[in-house]
Short mmCIF file of C-alpha atoms in Angstrom, two decimals:
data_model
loop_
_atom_site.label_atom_id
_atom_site.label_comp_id
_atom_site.label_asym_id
_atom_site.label_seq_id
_atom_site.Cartn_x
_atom_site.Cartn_y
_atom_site.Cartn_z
CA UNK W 1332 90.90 100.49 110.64
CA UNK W 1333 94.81 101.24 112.12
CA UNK W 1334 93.76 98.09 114.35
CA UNK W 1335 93.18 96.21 111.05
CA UNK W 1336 96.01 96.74 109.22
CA UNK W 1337 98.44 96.17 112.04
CA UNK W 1338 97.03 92.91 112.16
CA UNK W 1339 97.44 92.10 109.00
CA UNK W 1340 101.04 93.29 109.31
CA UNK W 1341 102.38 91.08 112.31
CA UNK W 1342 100.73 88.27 110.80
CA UNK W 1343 102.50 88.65 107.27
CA UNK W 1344 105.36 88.86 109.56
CA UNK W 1345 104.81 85.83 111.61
CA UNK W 1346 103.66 83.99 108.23
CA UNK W 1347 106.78 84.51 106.62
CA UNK W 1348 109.40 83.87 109.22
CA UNK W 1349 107.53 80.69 109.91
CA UNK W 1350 107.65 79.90 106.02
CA UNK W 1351 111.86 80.98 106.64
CA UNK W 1352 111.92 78.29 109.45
CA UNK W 1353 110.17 75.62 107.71
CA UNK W 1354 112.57 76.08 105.00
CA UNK W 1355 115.71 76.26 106.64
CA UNK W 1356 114.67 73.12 108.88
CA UNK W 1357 113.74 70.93 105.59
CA UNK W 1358 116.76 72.68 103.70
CA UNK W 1359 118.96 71.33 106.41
CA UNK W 1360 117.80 67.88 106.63
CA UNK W 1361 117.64 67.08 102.58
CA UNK W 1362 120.27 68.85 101.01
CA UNK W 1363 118.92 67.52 97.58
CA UNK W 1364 115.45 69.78 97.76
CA UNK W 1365 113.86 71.47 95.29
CA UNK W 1366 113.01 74.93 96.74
CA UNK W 1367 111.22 76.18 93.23
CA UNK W 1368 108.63 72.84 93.99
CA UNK W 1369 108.56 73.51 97.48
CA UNK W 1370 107.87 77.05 97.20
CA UNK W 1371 104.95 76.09 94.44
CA UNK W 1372 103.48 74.20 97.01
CA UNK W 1373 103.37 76.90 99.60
CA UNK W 1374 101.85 79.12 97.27
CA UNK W 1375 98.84 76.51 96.41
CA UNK W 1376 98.18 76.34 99.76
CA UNK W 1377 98.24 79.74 100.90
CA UNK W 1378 96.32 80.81 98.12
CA UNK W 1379 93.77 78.01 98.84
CA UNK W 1380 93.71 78.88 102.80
CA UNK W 1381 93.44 82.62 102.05
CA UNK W 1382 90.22 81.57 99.89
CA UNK W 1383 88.78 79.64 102.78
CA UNK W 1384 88.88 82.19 105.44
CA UNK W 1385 87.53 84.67 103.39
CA UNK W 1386 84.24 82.23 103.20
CA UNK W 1387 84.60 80.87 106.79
CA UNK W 1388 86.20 82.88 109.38
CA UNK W 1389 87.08 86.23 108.05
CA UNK W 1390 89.93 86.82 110.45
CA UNK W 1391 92.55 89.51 109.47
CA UNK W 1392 95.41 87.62 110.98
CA UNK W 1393 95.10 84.64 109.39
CA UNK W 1394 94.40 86.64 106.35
CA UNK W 1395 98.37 88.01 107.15
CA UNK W 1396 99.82 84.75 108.00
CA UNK W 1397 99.00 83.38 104.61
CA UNK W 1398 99.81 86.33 102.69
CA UNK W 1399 103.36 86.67 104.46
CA UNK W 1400 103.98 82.93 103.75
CA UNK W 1401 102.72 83.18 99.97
CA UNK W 1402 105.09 86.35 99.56
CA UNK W 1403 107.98 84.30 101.20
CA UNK W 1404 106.87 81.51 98.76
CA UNK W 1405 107.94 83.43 96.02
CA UNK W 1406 111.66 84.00 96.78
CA UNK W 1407 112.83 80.67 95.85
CA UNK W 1408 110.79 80.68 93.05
CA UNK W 1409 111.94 83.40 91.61
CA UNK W 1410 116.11 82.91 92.04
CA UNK W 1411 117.91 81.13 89.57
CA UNK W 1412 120.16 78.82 91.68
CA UNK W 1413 120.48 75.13 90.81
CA UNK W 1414 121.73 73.85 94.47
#
């Protein structure tokens, strides 16, 4: 169970520093970008990847990479700067 949720942890962790790095990288390249869209579309696909390993592979750390990257999702989403 302890095995399980530590798991779950590091991959939230991994999840959402590679969500930080995708964003910085695109953020860096086009300074024009829309982080509320971009941070939509995260959160579609996380949600939709969570969905399909619960019916296909049942794997807690993918199960904690998409949950880290769909809670990283929401920063941008949330804010209220107009860059």
């Amino acid at each position: 169970m302890i095995d399980n949720i530590l798991i779950f942890v590091a991959g939230m962790i991994l999840g959402g520093f590679v969500y930080v790095q995708i964003e910085g990288f695109i953020k860096n390249k086009n300074e024009n970008l829309n982080l509320k869209r971009f941070g939509q579309i995260i959160s579609f696909v996380s949600i939709f990847f969570i969905s399909v390993n619960f019916l296909t592979f049942k794997t807690i750390i993918l199960y904690g990479f998409f949950t880290g990257s769909l809670l990283f999702s929401f920063i941008p989403q949330m804010t209220d700067e107009q860059k």
